[in-house]
Amino acid sequence: MFFRQLFDPASSTLTYLIADDTAHEAVLIDPVADQVDRDVRLLREHGLSLKVTLETHVHADHVTAAHALKRATHAQTMVSVDCNAQGYDKLIKDGDVIVFGHEEILAIATPGHTPGSTSYLWRDRVFTGDTLLIGGCGRTDFQNGSAEALWHSIAEKLFKLDEQILVYPGHDYRGRRVSSIGEEKRFNTRIAGKTREEFLAIMKNLGLPMPSLIHEAVPANLAGGRSAPGGALDAGTVPVLSVSARQLAARMQFSVLRLIDVRTPEEFAALRIADSINVPLDRLDPAALAAKYGLDEALYCVCQTGTRSQFAAQMLRQAGFRQVVHVDGGTNAWAMAGLQLVRGSPVRA
Ligand SMILES: N[C@@H](CCC(=O)N[C@@H](CS)C(=O)NCC(=O)O)C(=O)O
Ligand SMILES: [Fe+2]
């Protein structure tokens, strides 16, 4: 067996390389796009062939290297089916077994930080992503997180593992690198000795700032890490129609349009186009919208400049919506065209 824990200082992400060094087959858990060269060099130095990249979830703070590594090594990219992500080779379910060489990894669904968060059990260690951190746990205040689900995942699933099992988290912000189930059951400050209600209250009051890369990382990771942060969409994406702000305004005079503003709630509260509804990009759930409206509903996506709305439109198209339009230049172009915006106090979406 071969095992390396790797660290990306910019996002404090812990990436894991595990391999069967007799069969020379490797798996990377949570590789980071900025560290592709490091990872490819390491694989080469040890004569390993990368078979699979595994995501513990759709990350909000860095772009996954899954797609770049697939290009470099032909590794299969995998993520939980509950992430609602596109562009991965395999969508993992609870209880799935990932085989490489003579080794096996068990996928354990541990939703909470995000609905698709998954832990991976391999030999005497569990890779918990942001479900269980050393002395803490992932936040639940974005990407459809749920503190109730997180409590269940930690207390009823991870804490039921043998106490000797080593815990390897997805991040650590204070230089810690490994723990164990037994240690976390005794010392984790958010959950050890706490009731479910106490845990829920702690999670409600964390008051953490948003990850600085969230608006670039989430859309890119929902597409397998295909898009560079803030960059243009990759080739191979489906076409999306666009309208100018003036064309949109003209259409809105004649019919009621479903206009989805994918900016943050704060941006939306400050300024918005009348009758738009706010669905922040990191909460955009195409499957839920499809269930609500059907795939034939025309959806218009808008943001401030047209970048996020283009990602959103792309996601909706890839999810099967047939009529998706994005607004060129977003609310900036709308204002530049002298069209009216609603400012100030938020209206209910
Ligand atoms: N400051 C970091 C974000 C830190 C953060 O919010 N991390 C998430 C994981 S994606 C978390 O769950 N943190 C839990 C905590 O800090 O207690 C950044 O800007 O990228
Ligand atoms: Fe995370």
mmCIF file of C-alpha atoms and ligand atoms in Angstrom:
data_model
loop_
_atom_site.group_PDB
_atom_site.id
_atom_site.type_symbol
_atom_site.label_atom_id
_atom_site.label_comp_id
_atom_site.label_asym_id
_atom_site.label_seq_id
_atom_site.Cartn_x
_atom_site.Cartn_y
_atom_site.Cartn_z
ATOM 1 C CA MET A 1 0.000 0.000 0.000
ATOM 2 C CA PHE A 2 1.037 3.572 -0.656
ATOM 3 C CA PHE A 3 -0.445 6.612 1.060
ATOM 4 C CA ARG A 4 0.308 10.332 0.884
ATOM 5 C CA GLN A 5 -1.499 13.264 2.454
ATOM 6 C CA LEU A 6 -1.026 16.437 0.379
ATOM 7 C CA PHE A 7 -1.865 20.039 1.229
ATOM 8 C CA ASP A 8 -2.957 23.045 -0.836
ATOM 9 C CA PRO A 9 -2.058 26.141 1.215
ATOM 10 C CA ALA A 10 -4.343 28.546 -0.692
ATOM 11 C CA SER A 11 -7.526 26.656 0.260
ATOM 12 C CA SER A 12 -6.160 24.563 3.176
ATOM 13 C CA THR A 13 -7.391 21.516 1.269
ATOM 14 C CA LEU A 14 -6.083 18.070 2.131
ATOM 15 C CA THR A 15 -5.792 15.784 -0.887
ATOM 16 C CA TYR A 16 -5.076 12.079 -0.530
ATOM 17 C CA LEU A 17 -3.185 9.800 -2.856
ATOM 18 C CA ILE A 18 -3.723 6.132 -2.130
ATOM 19 C CA ALA A 19 -2.383 3.298 -4.225
ATOM 20 C CA ASP A 20 -1.861 -0.389 -4.572
ATOM 21 C CA ASP A 21 1.857 -0.317 -5.264
ATOM 22 C CA THR A 22 1.985 -3.903 -6.424
ATOM 23 C CA ALA A 23 -0.640 -3.272 -9.111
ATOM 24 C CA HIS A 24 0.645 0.325 -9.524
ATOM 25 C CA GLU A 25 -2.906 1.702 -9.485
ATOM 26 C CA ALA A 26 -3.834 4.878 -7.639
ATOM 27 C CA VAL A 27 -6.811 6.963 -6.518
ATOM 28 C CA LEU A 28 -6.789 10.665 -5.648
ATOM 29 C CA ILE A 29 -9.363 12.007 -3.208
ATOM 30 C CA ASP A 30 -10.191 15.715 -3.568
ATOM 31 C CA PRO A 31 -7.425 16.810 -5.941
ATOM 32 C CA VAL A 32 -7.075 20.599 -6.404
ATOM 33 C CA ALA A 33 -6.807 22.198 -9.871
ATOM 34 C CA ASP A 34 -3.887 24.409 -8.832
ATOM 35 C CA GLN A 35 -1.910 21.323 -7.767
ATOM 36 C CA VAL A 36 -2.206 19.203 -10.913
ATOM 37 C CA ASP A 37 1.522 19.445 -11.680
ATOM 38 C CA ARG A 38 2.438 18.326 -8.160
ATOM 39 C CA ASP A 39 0.069 15.347 -8.372
ATOM 40 C CA VAL A 40 1.124 14.236 -11.859
ATOM 41 C CA ARG A 41 4.798 14.457 -10.831
ATOM 42 C CA LEU A 42 4.148 12.381 -7.702
ATOM 43 C CA LEU A 43 2.321 9.710 -9.692
ATOM 44 C CA ARG A 44 5.143 9.583 -12.214
ATOM 45 C CA GLU A 45 7.871 9.430 -9.555
ATOM 46 C CA HIS A 46 6.217 6.413 -7.970
ATOM 47 C CA GLY A 47 5.324 4.698 -11.223
ATOM 48 C CA LEU A 48 1.608 4.852 -10.470
ATOM 49 C CA SER A 49 -1.250 4.923 -12.912
ATOM 50 C CA LEU A 50 -4.155 7.097 -11.748
ATOM 51 C CA LYS A 51 -7.401 5.126 -12.081
ATOM 52 C CA VAL A 52 -9.937 7.302 -10.313
ATOM 53 C CA THR A 53 -10.448 10.762 -8.841
ATOM 54 C CA LEU A 54 -13.006 10.880 -6.028
ATOM 55 C CA GLU A 55 -14.739 14.003 -4.741
ATOM 56 C CA THR A 56 -16.025 14.125 -1.192
ATOM 57 C CA HIS A 57 -18.430 16.849 -2.390
ATOM 58 C CA VAL A 58 -18.852 19.803 -4.737
ATOM 59 C CA HIS A 59 -16.317 22.159 -3.194
ATOM 60 C CA ALA A 60 -17.022 25.838 -2.604
ATOM 61 C CA ASP A 61 -13.478 26.993 -1.987
ATOM 62 C CA HIS A 62 -11.365 25.507 -4.772
ATOM 63 C CA VAL A 63 -11.790 24.026 -8.231
ATOM 64 C CA THR A 64 -11.335 20.272 -8.495
ATOM 65 C CA ALA A 65 -8.504 18.884 -10.618
ATOM 66 C CA ALA A 66 -10.758 16.009 -11.743
ATOM 67 C CA HIS A 67 -11.110 17.162 -15.329
ATOM 68 C CA ALA A 68 -7.475 18.239 -15.742
ATOM 69 C CA LEU A 69 -6.259 14.922 -14.317
ATOM 70 C CA LYS A 70 -8.589 13.016 -16.613
ATOM 71 C CA ARG A 71 -6.988 14.794 -19.545
ATOM 72 C CA ALA A 72 -3.499 14.042 -18.213
ATOM 73 C CA THR A 73 -4.017 10.436 -17.086
ATOM 74 C CA HIS A 74 -7.432 9.167 -18.335
ATOM 75 C CA ALA A 75 -8.536 8.656 -14.718
ATOM 76 C CA GLN A 76 -12.280 8.173 -14.226
ATOM 77 C CA THR A 77 -13.903 11.085 -12.389
ATOM 78 C CA MET A 78 -16.436 10.289 -9.646
ATOM 79 C CA VAL A 79 -18.757 12.273 -7.405
ATOM 80 C CA SER A 80 -21.936 11.479 -5.466
ATOM 81 C CA VAL A 81 -25.163 11.315 -7.433
ATOM 82 C CA ASP A 82 -26.657 13.630 -4.800
ATOM 83 C CA CYS A 83 -24.323 16.470 -5.844
ATOM 84 C CA ASN A 84 -26.439 17.011 -8.999
ATOM 85 C CA ALA A 85 -23.187 17.548 -10.866
ATOM 86 C CA GLN A 86 -22.598 17.090 -14.581
ATOM 87 C CA GLY A 87 -19.564 15.966 -16.522
ATOM 88 C CA TYR A 88 -18.278 13.225 -14.187
ATOM 89 C CA ASP A 89 -17.779 9.659 -15.408
ATOM 90 C CA LYS A 90 -19.526 7.950 -12.510
ATOM 91 C CA LEU A 91 -22.130 9.081 -10.012
ATOM 92 C CA ILE A 92 -21.578 7.337 -6.685
ATOM 93 C CA LYS A 93 -24.271 6.062 -4.312
ATOM 94 C CA ASP A 94 -24.153 5.081 -0.652
ATOM 95 C CA GLY A 95 -22.552 1.636 -0.328
ATOM 96 C CA ASP A 96 -20.770 1.700 -3.691
ATOM 97 C CA VAL A 97 -17.363 0.059 -3.721
ATOM 98 C CA ILE A 98 -14.538 1.569 -5.775
ATOM 99 C CA VAL A 99 -11.929 -1.011 -6.768
ATOM 100 C CA PHE A 100 -8.332 -0.236 -7.744
ATOM 101 C CA GLY A 101 -5.610 -2.874 -7.962
ATOM 102 C CA HIS A 102 -6.382 -5.299 -5.125
ATOM 103 C CA GLU A 103 -7.829 -2.555 -2.940
ATOM 104 C CA GLU A 104 -11.379 -1.403 -2.212
ATOM 105 C CA ILE A 105 -12.881 1.869 -1.037
ATOM 106 C CA LEU A 106 -16.398 1.998 0.434
ATOM 107 C CA ALA A 107 -18.513 5.106 -0.237
ATOM 108 C CA ILE A 108 -20.618 6.198 2.756
ATOM 109 C CA ALA A 109 -23.190 8.918 2.088
ATOM 110 C CA THR A 110 -22.713 11.565 4.805
ATOM 111 C CA PRO A 111 -24.938 14.486 3.750
ATOM 112 C CA GLY A 112 -25.101 17.704 5.752
ATOM 113 C CA HIS A 113 -22.290 20.051 4.672
ATOM 114 C CA THR A 114 -23.812 19.503 1.208
ATOM 115 C CA PRO A 115 -26.501 17.000 0.135
ATOM 116 C CA GLY A 116 -23.938 14.973 -1.815
ATOM 117 C CA SER A 117 -21.187 14.890 0.813
ATOM 118 C CA THR A 118 -19.634 11.440 0.921
ATOM 119 C CA SER A 119 -17.003 9.831 3.142
ATOM 120 C CA TYR A 120 -14.694 7.124 1.853
ATOM 121 C CA LEU A 121 -13.586 4.214 4.027
ATOM 122 C CA TRP A 122 -10.332 2.523 3.041
ATOM 123 C CA ARG A 123 -8.603 -0.040 5.248
ATOM 124 C CA ASP A 124 -8.153 1.548 8.713
ATOM 125 C CA ARG A 125 -8.948 5.101 7.662
ATOM 126 C CA VAL A 126 -11.898 7.236 6.640
ATOM 127 C CA PHE A 127 -11.694 10.308 4.402
ATOM 128 C CA THR A 128 -14.447 12.513 5.725
ATOM 129 C CA GLY A 129 -14.280 15.529 3.409
ATOM 130 C CA ASP A 130 -15.965 18.433 5.183
ATOM 131 C CA THR A 131 -18.444 16.236 7.059
ATOM 132 C CA LEU A 132 -16.182 15.632 10.054
ATOM 133 C CA LEU A 133 -13.182 17.934 10.505
ATOM 134 C CA ILE A 134 -10.596 17.584 13.274
ATOM 135 C CA GLY A 135 -12.285 19.165 16.281
ATOM 136 C CA GLY A 136 -15.066 20.538 14.067
ATOM 137 C CA CYS A 137 -17.308 19.879 11.098
ATOM 138 C CA GLY A 138 -18.306 21.423 7.788
ATOM 139 C CA ARG A 139 -20.606 24.425 7.837
ATOM 140 C CA THR A 140 -24.187 23.975 6.646
ATOM 141 C CA ASP A 141 -25.152 27.505 5.624
ATOM 142 C CA PHE A 142 -24.730 27.214 1.842
ATOM 143 C CA GLN A 143 -25.123 24.714 -1.039
ATOM 144 C CA ASN A 144 -28.354 23.333 0.501
ATOM 145 C CA GLY A 145 -26.514 22.305 3.651
ATOM 146 C CA SER A 146 -28.470 20.821 6.560
ATOM 147 C CA ALA A 147 -27.314 20.734 10.185
ATOM 148 C CA GLU A 148 -29.949 18.042 10.914
ATOM 149 C CA ALA A 149 -28.541 15.813 8.183
ATOM 150 C CA LEU A 150 -24.991 16.533 9.352
ATOM 151 C CA TRP A 151 -25.851 15.480 12.911
ATOM 152 C CA HIS A 152 -27.227 12.201 11.613
ATOM 153 C CA SER A 153 -24.206 11.604 9.358
ATOM 154 C CA ILE A 154 -21.722 12.172 12.157
ATOM 155 C CA ALA A 155 -23.548 10.729 15.172
ATOM 156 C CA GLU A 156 -25.300 7.827 13.465
ATOM 157 C CA LYS A 157 -22.859 6.911 10.718
ATOM 158 C CA LEU A 158 -19.247 8.039 11.258
ATOM 159 C CA PHE A 159 -19.337 7.679 15.055
ATOM 160 C CA LYS A 160 -20.587 4.098 14.603
ATOM 161 C CA LEU A 161 -17.264 3.173 12.984
ATOM 162 C CA ASP A 162 -14.570 1.515 15.079
ATOM 163 C CA GLU A 163 -12.910 4.044 17.414
ATOM 164 C CA GLN A 164 -9.467 3.097 16.080
ATOM 165 C CA ILE A 165 -10.333 4.207 12.542
ATOM 166 C CA LEU A 166 -8.191 7.178 11.527
ATOM 167 C CA VAL A 167 -9.999 10.337 10.419
ATOM 168 C CA TYR A 168 -8.501 12.191 7.461
ATOM 169 C CA PRO A 169 -10.504 15.400 6.816
ATOM 170 C CA GLY A 170 -10.913 17.510 3.679
ATOM 171 C CA HIS A 171 -9.484 20.629 5.302
ATOM 172 C CA ASP A 172 -7.683 21.787 8.342
ATOM 173 C CA TYR A 173 -7.079 25.448 8.973
ATOM 174 C CA ARG A 174 -4.774 24.991 11.975
ATOM 175 C CA GLY A 175 -2.097 22.581 10.827
ATOM 176 C CA ARG A 176 -3.673 19.417 12.218
ATOM 177 C CA ARG A 177 -3.497 16.434 9.923
ATOM 178 C CA VAL A 178 -5.085 13.289 11.358
ATOM 179 C CA SER A 179 -7.388 12.212 14.144
ATOM 180 C CA SER A 180 -9.444 9.112 14.974
ATOM 181 C CA ILE A 181 -13.111 8.320 15.459
ATOM 182 C CA GLY A 182 -12.450 7.765 19.182
ATOM 183 C CA GLU A 183 -10.740 11.153 19.583
ATOM 184 C CA GLU A 184 -13.507 12.986 17.722
ATOM 185 C CA LYS A 185 -16.202 11.275 19.813
ATOM 186 C CA ARG A 186 -14.442 12.543 22.938
ATOM 187 C CA PHE A 187 -13.018 15.932 21.942
ATOM 188 C CA ASN A 188 -14.829 17.369 18.903
ATOM 189 C CA THR A 189 -15.942 20.780 20.179
ATOM 190 C CA ARG A 190 -19.100 20.930 18.064
ATOM 191 C CA ILE A 191 -20.495 17.482 18.766
ATOM 192 C CA ALA A 192 -18.731 15.612 21.611
ATOM 193 C CA GLY A 193 -21.020 15.529 24.656
ATOM 194 C CA LYS A 194 -23.584 17.749 22.907
ATOM 195 C CA THR A 195 -27.254 17.007 22.393
ATOM 196 C CA ARG A 196 -28.685 17.237 18.895
ATOM 197 C CA GLU A 197 -30.384 20.528 19.832
ATOM 198 C CA GLU A 198 -27.125 22.001 21.160
ATOM 199 C CA PHE A 199 -25.371 20.986 17.937
ATOM 200 C CA LEU A 200 -28.112 22.584 15.804
ATOM 201 C CA ALA A 201 -27.820 25.812 17.809
ATOM 202 C CA ILE A 202 -24.021 25.876 17.358
ATOM 203 C CA MET A 203 -24.357 25.363 13.602
ATOM 204 C CA LYS A 204 -26.942 28.132 13.338
ATOM 205 C CA ASN A 205 -24.669 30.661 14.978
ATOM 206 C CA LEU A 206 -21.274 30.043 13.350
ATOM 207 C CA GLY A 207 -21.353 33.375 11.495
ATOM 208 C CA LEU A 208 -18.525 32.440 9.110
ATOM 209 C CA PRO A 209 -17.709 34.575 6.052
ATOM 210 C CA MET A 210 -18.408 33.000 2.659
ATOM 211 C CA PRO A 211 -15.443 31.226 1.011
ATOM 212 C CA SER A 212 -13.840 33.809 -1.256
ATOM 213 C CA LEU A 213 -13.986 31.573 -4.357
ATOM 214 C CA ILE A 214 -17.534 30.257 -3.905
ATOM 215 C CA HIS A 215 -19.019 31.818 -7.041
ATOM 216 C CA GLU A 216 -16.278 30.482 -9.294
ATOM 217 C CA ALA A 217 -15.650 27.148 -7.569
ATOM 218 C CA VAL A 218 -19.210 25.829 -7.256
ATOM 219 C CA PRO A 219 -20.208 26.211 -10.931
ATOM 220 C CA ALA A 220 -16.857 24.854 -12.097
ATOM 221 C CA ASN A 221 -17.083 21.840 -9.770
ATOM 222 C CA LEU A 222 -20.687 21.170 -10.771
ATOM 223 C CA ALA A 223 -19.193 20.713 -14.234
ATOM 224 C CA GLY A 224 -16.305 18.434 -13.174
ATOM 225 C CA GLY A 225 -13.844 21.288 -12.737
ATOM 226 C CA ARG A 226 -14.154 22.055 -16.432
ATOM 227 C CA SER A 227 -14.104 25.815 -16.277
ATOM 228 C CA ALA A 228 -11.214 27.900 -15.091
ATOM 229 C CA PRO A 229 -12.181 30.137 -12.170
ATOM 230 C CA GLY A 230 -14.075 33.068 -13.632
ATOM 231 C CA GLY A 231 -13.203 31.857 -17.106
ATOM 232 C CA ALA A 232 -15.233 31.072 -20.156
ATOM 233 C CA LEU A 233 -17.171 27.871 -20.501
ATOM 234 C CA ASP A 234 -15.328 24.931 -21.910
ATOM 235 C CA ALA A 235 -15.882 23.618 -25.419
ATOM 236 C CA GLY A 236 -18.406 20.806 -25.594
ATOM 237 C CA THR A 237 -21.067 22.627 -23.603
ATOM 238 C CA VAL A 238 -24.583 22.969 -24.961
ATOM 239 C CA PRO A 239 -25.628 26.233 -26.627
ATOM 240 C CA VAL A 240 -27.513 28.796 -24.575
ATOM 241 C CA LEU A 241 -29.517 31.619 -26.082
ATOM 242 C CA SER A 242 -28.917 35.139 -24.879
ATOM 243 C CA VAL A 243 -30.927 38.351 -24.979
ATOM 244 C CA SER A 244 -29.861 41.935 -24.425
ATOM 245 C CA ALA A 245 -31.338 43.857 -21.513
ATOM 246 C CA ARG A 246 -33.526 45.842 -23.933
ATOM 247 C CA GLN A 247 -34.843 42.690 -25.621
ATOM 248 C CA LEU A 248 -35.668 41.262 -22.204
ATOM 249 C CA ALA A 249 -37.489 44.425 -21.167
ATOM 250 C CA ALA A 250 -39.500 44.322 -24.404
ATOM 251 C CA ARG A 251 -40.476 40.683 -23.824
ATOM 252 C CA MET A 252 -41.445 41.430 -20.233
ATOM 253 C CA GLN A 253 -43.973 44.001 -21.443
ATOM 254 C CA PHE A 254 -45.913 41.359 -23.319
ATOM 255 C CA SER A 255 -45.612 38.282 -21.171
ATOM 256 C CA VAL A 256 -44.832 37.106 -17.681
ATOM 257 C CA LEU A 257 -41.328 35.644 -17.788
ATOM 258 C CA ARG A 258 -39.692 33.398 -15.253
ATOM 259 C CA LEU A 259 -36.626 35.492 -14.544
ATOM 260 C CA ILE A 260 -34.137 33.829 -12.193
ATOM 261 C CA ASP A 261 -31.554 36.072 -10.577
ATOM 262 C CA VAL A 262 -28.595 33.909 -9.563
ATOM 263 C CA ARG A 263 -26.713 36.525 -7.528
ATOM 264 C CA THR A 264 -26.352 36.329 -3.751
ATOM 265 C CA PRO A 265 -29.327 37.263 -1.507
ATOM 266 C CA GLU A 266 -27.388 40.385 -0.419
ATOM 267 C CA GLU A 267 -26.883 41.577 -3.998
ATOM 268 C CA PHE A 268 -30.508 40.768 -4.787
ATOM 269 C CA ALA A 269 -31.798 42.668 -1.750
ATOM 270 C CA ALA A 270 -29.823 45.762 -2.752
ATOM 271 C CA LEU A 271 -30.946 45.940 -6.368
ATOM 272 C CA ARG A 272 -32.987 43.757 -8.725
ATOM 273 C CA ILE A 273 -35.202 43.655 -11.788
ATOM 274 C CA ALA A 274 -38.883 43.770 -10.774
ATOM 275 C CA ASP A 275 -40.609 40.366 -10.681
ATOM 276 C CA SER A 276 -37.334 38.421 -10.743
ATOM 277 C CA ILE A 277 -36.875 35.595 -8.264
ATOM 278 C CA ASN A 278 -33.635 34.971 -6.388
ATOM 279 C CA VAL A 279 -32.008 31.542 -6.664
ATOM 280 C CA PRO A 280 -28.320 32.053 -5.719
ATOM 281 C CA LEU A 281 -25.998 30.165 -8.021
ATOM 282 C CA ASP A 282 -24.633 27.961 -5.238
ATOM 283 C CA ARG A 283 -28.200 26.890 -4.435
ATOM 284 C CA LEU A 284 -29.336 26.338 -7.994
ATOM 285 C CA ASP A 285 -30.834 22.863 -8.081
ATOM 286 C CA PRO A 286 -31.853 22.026 -11.674
ATOM 287 C CA ALA A 287 -33.566 18.795 -10.625
ATOM 288 C CA ALA A 288 -35.773 20.660 -8.139
ATOM 289 C CA LEU A 289 -36.641 23.316 -10.752
ATOM 290 C CA ALA A 290 -37.451 20.586 -13.270
ATOM 291 C CA ALA A 291 -39.779 18.930 -10.751
ATOM 292 C CA LYS A 292 -41.453 22.304 -10.063
ATOM 293 C CA TYR A 293 -41.794 23.728 -13.570
ATOM 294 C CA GLY A 294 -41.159 20.928 -16.068
ATOM 295 C CA LEU A 295 -38.398 20.977 -18.669
ATOM 296 C CA ASP A 296 -40.437 22.983 -21.216
ATOM 297 C CA GLU A 297 -40.728 26.062 -19.012
ATOM 298 C CA ALA A 298 -38.761 29.003 -20.452
ATOM 299 C CA LEU A 299 -36.245 30.185 -17.857
ATOM 300 C CA TYR A 300 -34.331 33.473 -18.060
ATOM 301 C CA CYS A 301 -31.128 33.743 -16.005
ATOM 302 C CA VAL A 302 -29.640 37.030 -14.894
ATOM 303 C CA CYS A 303 -26.749 38.126 -12.671
ATOM 304 C CA GLN A 304 -24.712 41.309 -12.421
ATOM 305 C CA THR A 305 -22.481 41.011 -15.483
ATOM 306 C CA GLY A 306 -23.561 37.864 -17.329
ATOM 307 C CA THR A 307 -20.895 35.423 -16.108
ATOM 308 C CA ARG A 308 -22.805 33.602 -13.373
ATOM 309 C CA SER A 309 -26.019 33.646 -15.397
ATOM 310 C CA GLN A 310 -24.199 31.926 -18.234
ATOM 311 C CA PHE A 311 -23.022 29.180 -15.883
ATOM 312 C CA ALA A 312 -26.530 28.832 -14.490
ATOM 313 C CA ALA A 313 -28.081 28.680 -17.963
ATOM 314 C CA GLN A 314 -25.550 26.068 -18.952
ATOM 315 C CA MET A 315 -26.356 23.942 -15.908
ATOM 316 C CA LEU A 316 -30.079 24.163 -16.652
ATOM 317 C CA ARG A 317 -29.548 23.238 -20.299
ATOM 318 C CA GLN A 318 -27.398 20.281 -19.316
ATOM 319 C CA ALA A 319 -30.090 19.191 -16.885
ATOM 320 C CA GLY A 320 -32.522 19.013 -19.811
ATOM 321 C CA PHE A 321 -34.349 22.360 -19.823
ATOM 322 C CA ARG A 322 -35.126 23.136 -23.443
ATOM 323 C CA GLN A 323 -35.679 26.888 -23.305
ATOM 324 C CA VAL A 324 -33.019 28.676 -21.298
ATOM 325 C CA VAL A 325 -31.983 32.224 -22.006
ATOM 326 C CA HIS A 326 -29.318 34.274 -20.304
ATOM 327 C CA VAL A 327 -29.304 38.056 -20.088
ATOM 328 C CA ASP A 328 -26.198 39.564 -21.651
ATOM 329 C CA GLY A 329 -24.443 41.984 -19.327
ATOM 330 C CA GLY A 330 -26.872 41.297 -16.456
ATOM 331 C CA THR A 331 -28.204 44.010 -14.182
ATOM 332 C CA ASN A 332 -25.270 46.254 -15.188
ATOM 333 C CA ALA A 333 -26.471 46.263 -18.802
ATOM 334 C CA TRP A 334 -30.064 46.734 -17.623
ATOM 335 C CA ALA A 335 -29.049 49.858 -15.670
ATOM 336 C CA MET A 336 -26.873 51.131 -18.559
ATOM 337 C CA ALA A 337 -29.888 50.854 -20.865
ATOM 338 C CA GLY A 338 -31.730 53.209 -18.520
ATOM 339 C CA LEU A 339 -34.208 50.544 -17.451
ATOM 340 C CA GLN A 340 -35.754 50.599 -13.973
ATOM 341 C CA LEU A 341 -34.373 48.591 -11.074
ATOM 342 C CA VAL A 342 -35.976 47.958 -7.702
ATOM 343 C CA ARG A 343 -33.587 49.050 -4.960
ATOM 344 C CA GLY A 344 -33.408 48.476 -1.238
ATOM 345 C CA SER A 345 -35.659 46.373 0.932
ATOM 346 C CA PRO A 346 -35.935 42.783 -0.265
ATOM 347 C CA VAL A 347 -39.211 41.434 -1.604
ATOM 348 C CA ARG A 348 -40.159 37.832 -0.980
ATOM 349 C CA ALA A 349 -39.090 35.574 -3.787
HETATM 350 N N1 LIG B 1 -11.954 30.930 4.479
HETATM 351 C C1 LIG B 1 -12.106 29.893 3.528
HETATM 352 C C2 LIG B 1 -13.435 29.166 3.675
HETATM 353 C C3 LIG B 1 -13.492 28.347 4.872
HETATM 354 C C4 LIG B 1 -14.795 27.561 4.886
HETATM 355 O O1 LIG B 1 -15.915 28.128 4.938
HETATM 356 N N2 LIG B 1 -14.675 26.237 4.820
HETATM 357 C C5 LIG B 1 -15.812 25.360 4.767
HETATM 358 C C6 LIG B 1 -15.462 24.110 3.976
HETATM 359 S S1 LIG B 1 -15.781 24.375 2.258
HETATM 360 C C7 LIG B 1 -16.243 24.889 6.145
HETATM 361 O O2 LIG B 1 -17.147 24.103 6.246
HETATM 362 N N3 LIG B 1 -15.623 25.369 7.223
HETATM 363 C C8 LIG B 1 -16.001 24.956 8.528
HETATM 364 C C9 LIG B 1 -15.349 25.781 9.589
HETATM 365 O O3 LIG B 1 -14.500 26.622 9.214
HETATM 366 O O4 LIG B 1 -15.675 25.567 10.755
HETATM 367 C C10 LIG B 1 -12.127 30.426 2.078
HETATM 368 O O5 LIG B 1 -12.352 31.617 1.865
HETATM 369 O O6 LIG B 1 -11.956 29.598 1.184
HETATM 370 FE FE FE B 2 -16.617 22.130 1.523
#
